[in-house]
Tab-separated table of C-alpha atoms in Angstrom:
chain	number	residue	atom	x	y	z
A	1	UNK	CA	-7.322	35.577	13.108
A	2	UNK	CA	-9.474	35.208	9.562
A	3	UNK	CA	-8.846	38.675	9.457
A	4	UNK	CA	-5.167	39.311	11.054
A	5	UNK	CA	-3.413	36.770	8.912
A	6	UNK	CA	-4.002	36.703	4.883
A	7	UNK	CA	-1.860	33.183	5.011
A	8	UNK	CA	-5.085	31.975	7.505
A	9	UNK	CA	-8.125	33.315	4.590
A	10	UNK	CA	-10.178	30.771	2.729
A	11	UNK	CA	-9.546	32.084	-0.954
A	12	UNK	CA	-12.785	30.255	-2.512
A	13	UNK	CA	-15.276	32.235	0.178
A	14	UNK	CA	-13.043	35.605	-0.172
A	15	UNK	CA	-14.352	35.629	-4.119
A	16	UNK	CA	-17.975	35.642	-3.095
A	17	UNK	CA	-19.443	39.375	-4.029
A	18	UNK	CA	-22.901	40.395	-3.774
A	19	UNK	CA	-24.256	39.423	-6.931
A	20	UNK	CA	-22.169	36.074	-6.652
A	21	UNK	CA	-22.948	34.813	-2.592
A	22	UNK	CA	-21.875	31.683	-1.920
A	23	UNK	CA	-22.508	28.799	0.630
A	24	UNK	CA	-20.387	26.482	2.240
A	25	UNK	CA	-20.487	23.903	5.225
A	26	UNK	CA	-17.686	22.894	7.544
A	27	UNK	CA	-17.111	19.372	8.328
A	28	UNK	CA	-14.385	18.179	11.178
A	29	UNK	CA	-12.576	14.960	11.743
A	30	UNK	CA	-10.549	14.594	15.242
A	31	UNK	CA	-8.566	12.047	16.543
A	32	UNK	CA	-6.744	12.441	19.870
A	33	UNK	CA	-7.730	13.274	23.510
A	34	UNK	CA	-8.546	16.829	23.305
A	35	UNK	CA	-11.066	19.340	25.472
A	36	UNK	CA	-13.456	20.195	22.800
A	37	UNK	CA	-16.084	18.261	20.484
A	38	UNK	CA	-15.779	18.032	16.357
A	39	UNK	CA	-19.513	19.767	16.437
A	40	UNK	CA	-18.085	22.994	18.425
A	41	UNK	CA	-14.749	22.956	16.366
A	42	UNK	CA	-17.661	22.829	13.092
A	43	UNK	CA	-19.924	25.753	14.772
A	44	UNK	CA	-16.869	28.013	15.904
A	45	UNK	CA	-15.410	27.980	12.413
A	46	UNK	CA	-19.007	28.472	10.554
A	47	UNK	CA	-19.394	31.493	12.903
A	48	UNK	CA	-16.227	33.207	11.855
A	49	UNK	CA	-16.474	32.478	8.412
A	50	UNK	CA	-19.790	34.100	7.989
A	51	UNK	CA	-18.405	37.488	9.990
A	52	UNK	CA	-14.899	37.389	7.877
A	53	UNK	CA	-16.635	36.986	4.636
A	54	UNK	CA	-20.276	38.897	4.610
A	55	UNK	CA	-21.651	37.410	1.015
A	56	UNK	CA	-20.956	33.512	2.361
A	57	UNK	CA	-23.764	31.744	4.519
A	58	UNK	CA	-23.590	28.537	5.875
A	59	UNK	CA	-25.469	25.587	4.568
A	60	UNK	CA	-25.743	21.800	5.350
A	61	UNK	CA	-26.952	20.602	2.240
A	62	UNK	CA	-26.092	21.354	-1.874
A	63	UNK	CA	-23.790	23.735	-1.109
A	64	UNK	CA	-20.639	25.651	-3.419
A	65	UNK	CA	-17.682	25.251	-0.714
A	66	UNK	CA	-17.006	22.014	1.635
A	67	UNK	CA	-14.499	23.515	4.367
A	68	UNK	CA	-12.419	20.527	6.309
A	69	UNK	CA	-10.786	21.061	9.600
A	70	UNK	CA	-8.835	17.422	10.686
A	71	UNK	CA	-7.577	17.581	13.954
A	72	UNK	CA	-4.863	15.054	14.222
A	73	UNK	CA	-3.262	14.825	18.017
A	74	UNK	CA	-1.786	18.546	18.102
A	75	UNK	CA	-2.035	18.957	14.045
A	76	UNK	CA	-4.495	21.188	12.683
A	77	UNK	CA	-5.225	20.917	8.830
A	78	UNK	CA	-7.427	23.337	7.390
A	79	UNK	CA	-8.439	22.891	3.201
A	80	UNK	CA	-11.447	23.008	1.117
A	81	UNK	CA	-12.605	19.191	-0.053
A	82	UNK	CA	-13.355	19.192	-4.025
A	83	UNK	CA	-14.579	16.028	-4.046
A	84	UNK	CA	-18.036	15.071	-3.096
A	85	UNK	CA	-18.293	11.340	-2.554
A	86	UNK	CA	-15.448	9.511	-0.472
A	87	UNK	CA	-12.830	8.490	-2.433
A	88	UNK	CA	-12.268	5.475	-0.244
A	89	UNK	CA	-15.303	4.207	-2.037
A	90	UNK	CA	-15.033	5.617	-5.575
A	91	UNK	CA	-15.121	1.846	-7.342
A	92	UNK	CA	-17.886	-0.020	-7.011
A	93	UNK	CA	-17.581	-3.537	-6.469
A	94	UNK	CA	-19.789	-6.011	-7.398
A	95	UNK	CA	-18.018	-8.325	-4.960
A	96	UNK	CA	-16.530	-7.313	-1.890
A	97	UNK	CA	-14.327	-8.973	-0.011
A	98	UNK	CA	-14.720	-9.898	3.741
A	99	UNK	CA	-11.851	-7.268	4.423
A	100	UNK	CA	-11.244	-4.853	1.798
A	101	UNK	CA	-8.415	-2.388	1.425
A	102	UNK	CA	-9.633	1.410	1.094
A	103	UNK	CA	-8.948	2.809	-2.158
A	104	UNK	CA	-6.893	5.953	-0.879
A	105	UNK	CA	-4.815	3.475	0.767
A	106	UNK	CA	-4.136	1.183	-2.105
A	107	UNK	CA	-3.451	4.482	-4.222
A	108	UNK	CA	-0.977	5.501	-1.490
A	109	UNK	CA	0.288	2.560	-1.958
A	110	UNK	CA	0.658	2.359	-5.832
A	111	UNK	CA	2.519	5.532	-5.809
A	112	UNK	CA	4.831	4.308	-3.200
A	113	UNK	CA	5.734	1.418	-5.682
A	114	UNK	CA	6.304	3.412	-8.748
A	115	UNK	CA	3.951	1.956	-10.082
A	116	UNK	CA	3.808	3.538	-13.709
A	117	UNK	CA	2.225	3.623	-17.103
A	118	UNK	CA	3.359	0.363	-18.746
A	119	UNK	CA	4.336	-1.256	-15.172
A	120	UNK	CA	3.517	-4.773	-14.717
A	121	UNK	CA	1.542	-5.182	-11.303
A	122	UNK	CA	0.584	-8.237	-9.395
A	123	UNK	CA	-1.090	-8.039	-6.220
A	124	UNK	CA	-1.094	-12.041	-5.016
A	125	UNK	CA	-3.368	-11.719	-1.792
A	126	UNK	CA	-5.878	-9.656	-4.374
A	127	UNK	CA	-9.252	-9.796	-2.532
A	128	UNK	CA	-11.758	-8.084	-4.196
A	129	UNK	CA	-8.952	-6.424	-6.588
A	130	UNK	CA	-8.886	-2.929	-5.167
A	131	UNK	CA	-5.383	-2.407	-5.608
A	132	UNK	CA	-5.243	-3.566	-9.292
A	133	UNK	CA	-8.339	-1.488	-10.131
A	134	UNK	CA	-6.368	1.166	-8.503
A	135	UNK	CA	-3.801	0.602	-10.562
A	136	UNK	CA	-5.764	0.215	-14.050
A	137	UNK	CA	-7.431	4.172	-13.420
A	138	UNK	CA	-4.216	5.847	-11.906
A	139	UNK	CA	-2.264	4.833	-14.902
A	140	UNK	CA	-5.553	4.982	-17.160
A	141	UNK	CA	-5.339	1.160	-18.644
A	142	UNK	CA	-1.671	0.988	-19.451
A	143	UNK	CA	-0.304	-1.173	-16.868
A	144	UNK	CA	-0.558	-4.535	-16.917
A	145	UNK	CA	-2.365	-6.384	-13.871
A	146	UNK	CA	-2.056	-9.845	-12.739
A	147	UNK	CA	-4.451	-10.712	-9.265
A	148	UNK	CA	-3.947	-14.423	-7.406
A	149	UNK	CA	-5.906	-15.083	-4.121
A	150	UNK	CA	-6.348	-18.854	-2.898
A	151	UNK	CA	-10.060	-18.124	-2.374
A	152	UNK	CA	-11.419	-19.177	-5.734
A	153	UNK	CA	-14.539	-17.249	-5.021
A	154	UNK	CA	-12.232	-13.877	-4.219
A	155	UNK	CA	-9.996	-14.629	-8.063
A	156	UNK	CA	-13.563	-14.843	-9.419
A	157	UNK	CA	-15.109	-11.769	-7.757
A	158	UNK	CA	-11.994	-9.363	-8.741
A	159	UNK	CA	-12.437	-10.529	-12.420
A	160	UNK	CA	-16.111	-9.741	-12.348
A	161	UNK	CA	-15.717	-6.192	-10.754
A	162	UNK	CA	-11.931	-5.877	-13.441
A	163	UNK	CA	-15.070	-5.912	-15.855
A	164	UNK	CA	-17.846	-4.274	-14.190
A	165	UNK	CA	-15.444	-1.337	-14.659
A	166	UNK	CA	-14.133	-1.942	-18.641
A	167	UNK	CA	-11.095	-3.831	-17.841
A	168	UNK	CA	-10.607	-7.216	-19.720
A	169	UNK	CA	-8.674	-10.220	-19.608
A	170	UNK	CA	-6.174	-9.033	-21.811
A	171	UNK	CA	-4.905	-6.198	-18.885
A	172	UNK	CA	-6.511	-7.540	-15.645
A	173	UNK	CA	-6.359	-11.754	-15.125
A	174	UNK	CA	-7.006	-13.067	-12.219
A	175	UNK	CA	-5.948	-16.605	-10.794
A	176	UNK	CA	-7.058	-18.741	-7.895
A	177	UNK	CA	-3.755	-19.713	-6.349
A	178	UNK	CA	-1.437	-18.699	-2.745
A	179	UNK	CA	1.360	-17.024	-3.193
A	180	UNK	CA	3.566	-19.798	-3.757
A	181	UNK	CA	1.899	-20.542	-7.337
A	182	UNK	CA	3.624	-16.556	-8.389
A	183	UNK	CA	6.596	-18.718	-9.648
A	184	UNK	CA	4.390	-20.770	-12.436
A	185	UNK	CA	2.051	-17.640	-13.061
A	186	UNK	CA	5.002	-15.163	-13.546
A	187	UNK	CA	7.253	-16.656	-16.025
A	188	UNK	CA	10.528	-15.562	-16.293
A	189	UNK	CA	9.754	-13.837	-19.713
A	190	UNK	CA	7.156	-11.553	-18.297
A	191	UNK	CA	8.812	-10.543	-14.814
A	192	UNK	CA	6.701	-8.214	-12.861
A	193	UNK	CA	7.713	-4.679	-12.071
A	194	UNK	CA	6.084	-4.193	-8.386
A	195	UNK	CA	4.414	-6.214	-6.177
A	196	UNK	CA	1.439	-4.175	-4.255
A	197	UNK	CA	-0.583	-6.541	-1.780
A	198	UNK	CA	-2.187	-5.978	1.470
A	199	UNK	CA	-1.400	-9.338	3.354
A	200	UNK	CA	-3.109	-11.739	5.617
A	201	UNK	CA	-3.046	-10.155	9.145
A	202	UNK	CA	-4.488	-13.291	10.701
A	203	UNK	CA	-7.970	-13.403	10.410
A	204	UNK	CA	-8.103	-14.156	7.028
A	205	UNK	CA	-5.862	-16.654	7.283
A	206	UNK	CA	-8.043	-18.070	10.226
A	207	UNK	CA	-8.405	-17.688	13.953
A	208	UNK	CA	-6.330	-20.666	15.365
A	209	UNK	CA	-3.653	-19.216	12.769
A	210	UNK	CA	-0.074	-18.848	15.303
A	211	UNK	CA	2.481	-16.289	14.345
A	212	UNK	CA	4.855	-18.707	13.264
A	213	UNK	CA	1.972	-19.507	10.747
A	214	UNK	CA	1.853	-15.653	9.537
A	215	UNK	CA	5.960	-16.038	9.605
A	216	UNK	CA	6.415	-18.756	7.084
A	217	UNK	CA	3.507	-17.239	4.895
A	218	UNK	CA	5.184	-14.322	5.084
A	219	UNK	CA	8.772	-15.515	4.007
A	220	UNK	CA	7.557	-17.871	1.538
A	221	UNK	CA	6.126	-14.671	-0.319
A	222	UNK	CA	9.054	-12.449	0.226
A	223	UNK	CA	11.372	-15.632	-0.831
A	224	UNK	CA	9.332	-16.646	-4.003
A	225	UNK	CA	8.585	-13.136	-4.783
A	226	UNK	CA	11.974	-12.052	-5.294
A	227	UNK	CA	12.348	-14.327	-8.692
A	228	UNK	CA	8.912	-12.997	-10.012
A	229	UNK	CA	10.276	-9.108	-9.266
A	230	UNK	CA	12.438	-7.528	-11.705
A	231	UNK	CA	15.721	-5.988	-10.544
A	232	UNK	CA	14.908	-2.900	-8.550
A	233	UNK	CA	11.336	-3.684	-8.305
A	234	UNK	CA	9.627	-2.731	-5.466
A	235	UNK	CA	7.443	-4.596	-2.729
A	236	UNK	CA	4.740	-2.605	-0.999
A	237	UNK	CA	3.112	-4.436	1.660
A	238	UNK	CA	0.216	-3.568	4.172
A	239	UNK	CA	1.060	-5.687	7.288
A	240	UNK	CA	-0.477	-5.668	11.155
A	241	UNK	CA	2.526	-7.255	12.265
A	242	UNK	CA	5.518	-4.857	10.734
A	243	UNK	CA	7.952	-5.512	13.315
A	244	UNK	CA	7.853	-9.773	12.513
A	245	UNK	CA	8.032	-8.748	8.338
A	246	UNK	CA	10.956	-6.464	9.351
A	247	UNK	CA	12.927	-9.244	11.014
A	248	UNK	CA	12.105	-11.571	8.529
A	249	UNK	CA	13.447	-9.052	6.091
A	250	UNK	CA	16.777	-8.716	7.779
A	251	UNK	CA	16.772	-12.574	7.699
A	252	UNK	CA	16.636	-12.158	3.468
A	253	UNK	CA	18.964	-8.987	3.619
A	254	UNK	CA	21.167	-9.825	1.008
A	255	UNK	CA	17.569	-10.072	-1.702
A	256	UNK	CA	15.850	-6.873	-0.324
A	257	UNK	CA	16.725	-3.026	0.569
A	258	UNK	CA	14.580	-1.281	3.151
A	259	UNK	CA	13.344	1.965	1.820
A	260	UNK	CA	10.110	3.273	3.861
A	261	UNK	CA	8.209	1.987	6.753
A	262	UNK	CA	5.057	3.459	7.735
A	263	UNK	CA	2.577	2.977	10.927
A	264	UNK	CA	-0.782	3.475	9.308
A	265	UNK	CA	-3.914	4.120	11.843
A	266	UNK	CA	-6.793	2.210	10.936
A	267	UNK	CA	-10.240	1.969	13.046
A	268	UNK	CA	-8.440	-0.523	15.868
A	269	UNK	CA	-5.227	-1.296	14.907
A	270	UNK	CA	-1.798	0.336	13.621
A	271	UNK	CA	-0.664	-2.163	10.503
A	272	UNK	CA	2.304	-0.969	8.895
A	273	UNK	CA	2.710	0.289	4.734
A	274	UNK	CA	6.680	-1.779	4.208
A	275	UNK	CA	8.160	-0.611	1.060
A	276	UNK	CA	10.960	-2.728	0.029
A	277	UNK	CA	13.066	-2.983	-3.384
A	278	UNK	CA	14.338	-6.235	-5.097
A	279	UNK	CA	18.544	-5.747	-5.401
A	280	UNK	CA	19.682	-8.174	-7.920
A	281	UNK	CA	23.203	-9.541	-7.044
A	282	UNK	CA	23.821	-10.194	-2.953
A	283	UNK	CA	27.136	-8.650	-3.306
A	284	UNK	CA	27.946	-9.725	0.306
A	285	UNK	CA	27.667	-13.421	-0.289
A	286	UNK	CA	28.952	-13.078	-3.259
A	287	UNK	CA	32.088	-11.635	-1.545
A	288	UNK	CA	32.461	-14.578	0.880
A	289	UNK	CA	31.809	-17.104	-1.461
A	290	UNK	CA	34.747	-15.922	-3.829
A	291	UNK	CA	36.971	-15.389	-0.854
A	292	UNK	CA	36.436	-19.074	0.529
A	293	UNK	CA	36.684	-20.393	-3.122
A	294	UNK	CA	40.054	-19.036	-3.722
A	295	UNK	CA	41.532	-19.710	0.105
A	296	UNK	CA	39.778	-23.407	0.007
A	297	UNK	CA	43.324	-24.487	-2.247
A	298	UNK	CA	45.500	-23.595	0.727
A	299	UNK	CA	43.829	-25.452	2.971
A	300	UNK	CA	43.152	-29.884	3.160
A	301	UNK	CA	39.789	-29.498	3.120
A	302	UNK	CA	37.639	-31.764	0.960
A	303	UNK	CA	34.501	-30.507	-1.374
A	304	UNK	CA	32.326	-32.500	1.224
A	305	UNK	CA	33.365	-31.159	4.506
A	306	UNK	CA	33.491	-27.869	2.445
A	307	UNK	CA	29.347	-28.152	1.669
A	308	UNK	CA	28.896	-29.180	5.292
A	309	UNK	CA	30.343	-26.205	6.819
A	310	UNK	CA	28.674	-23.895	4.436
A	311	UNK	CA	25.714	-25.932	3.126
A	312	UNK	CA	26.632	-25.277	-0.851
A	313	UNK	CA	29.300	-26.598	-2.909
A	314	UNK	CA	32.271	-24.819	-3.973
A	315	UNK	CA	31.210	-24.447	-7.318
A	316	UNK	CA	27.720	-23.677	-7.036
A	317	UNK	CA	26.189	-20.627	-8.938
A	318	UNK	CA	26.050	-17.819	-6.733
């Protein structure tokens, strides 16, 4: 088929002459339930590359072209890989976390935010700072990056790789505080533009930890982190349990809109990437509250029965 279909031919290996041969390997990833092996996907494709393209020999070791097949349930994704270490592990960390995000992921992750050059960043379950690091390289030093984690030794850690990798205080600080301190770390002067964590899934918040535990964690950050976000600011989260953040999201509907939600496959679980943004006025309450102010003069009913029907005063700020 090498031959048959131009659209199938590896360009790199069809510029190998004579006087110029090149070498390449083939490497395969597959996940799914499938008849064959990665090894015979790996041999097959080595064997028709070397008929298809006469000047090319295989080789395991220091070679010129890396040739990736991922087999993905029924998907089939051919490329060439440019890079030669894992980019999962392209910072190095002088501290690492007990759980640690990949780096792809947090990049995905970034970019999902808009996370720009200039953007203001805060990651409050930091870790070992892979996201903000992330963030410091992808928009080469011009964001601005603010890390909290209630570990004390995990707020240290992320300041000492921040600088193991040229980033100072005065772009990358670094608190030891949970994620209800982002109110008295955020001023309102210096509102953040995204918020990029990946949150407690349980086990760092500790084994006898109940899901109505990981419920009020997790709407006591969405809550709080709506006055630290700036209008239209985005929340990325990495969650295990997406469908309880989801209906704690429709709980807060009137602070947050919905955008994405992805299932993400890690080694033994499916967490979820939730990408929310901040909307600034709840028009909806907003609506009610108007409405019931105006109609409350028709009708004999005092400010006090008035707050304990709808649990605010008449007059209160929307």
């Amino acid at each position: 088929r090498l031959e048959e279909d131009p659209a199938g031919r590896v360009p790199t290996l069809a510029r190998a002459t004579a006087d110029h041969p090149l070498t390449f390997r083939v490497t395969c990833d597959r996940i799914g339930d499938h008849p064959f092996q990665a090894p015979t996907i790996e041999y097959e494709m080595g064997g028709a590359c070397s008929e298809v393209y006469p000047h090319c020999r295989p080789k395991m070791t220091d070679f010129d072209v890396h040739l990736r097949i991922d087999v993905v349930a029924n998907r089939v994704l051919i490329g060439t890989q440019l890079n030669v270490e894992d980019l999962s592990k392209r910072h190095f960390l002088r501290y690492r976390n007990s759980v640690t995000i990949k780096t792809n992921v947090a990049y995905i992750m970034l970019r999902l935010a808009n996370a720009r050059e200039g953007s203001v960043v805060l990651d409050p379950f930091c870790g070992s700072g892979t996201i903000l690091l992330e963030a410091l390289e992808m928009t080469n030093k011009t964001c601005q990056c603010i890390g909290m984690d209630v570990n004390r030794r995990a707020a240290e850690g992320a300041g000492k790789n921040a600088l193991s990798e040229g980033y100072g205080p005065e772009i990358a600080e670094f608190h030891c505080s949970d994620a209800r301190g982002m109110r008295r770390i955020v001023t309102d002067n210096r509102l953040v533009d995204v918020i990029v964590s990946n949150m407690p899934w349980g086990v760092r918040t500790g084994q006898n930890q109940s899901t109505n535990d990981l419920q009020q964690l997790y709407e006591t950050f969405l809550r709080i982190g709506w006055y630290v976000l700036k209008p239209g600011g985005r929340i990325v989260m990495l969650v295990l349990r997406g469908l309880q953040v989801m209906r704690i999201l429709r709980k807060l509907g009137g602070r947050y809109r919905i955008l994405k939600c992805m299932v993400v496959r890690t080694t033994n679980n499916l967490p979820c990437i939730l990408v929310v943004e901040k909307v600034e006025r709840d028009l909806l309450h907003e609506s009610i509250k108007s409405q019931l102010a105006y109609m409350s003069q028709f009708v004999n009913v005092s400010k006090e029965m008035y707050q304990a029907i709808n649990n605010e005063t008449i007059d209160e700020a929307n």
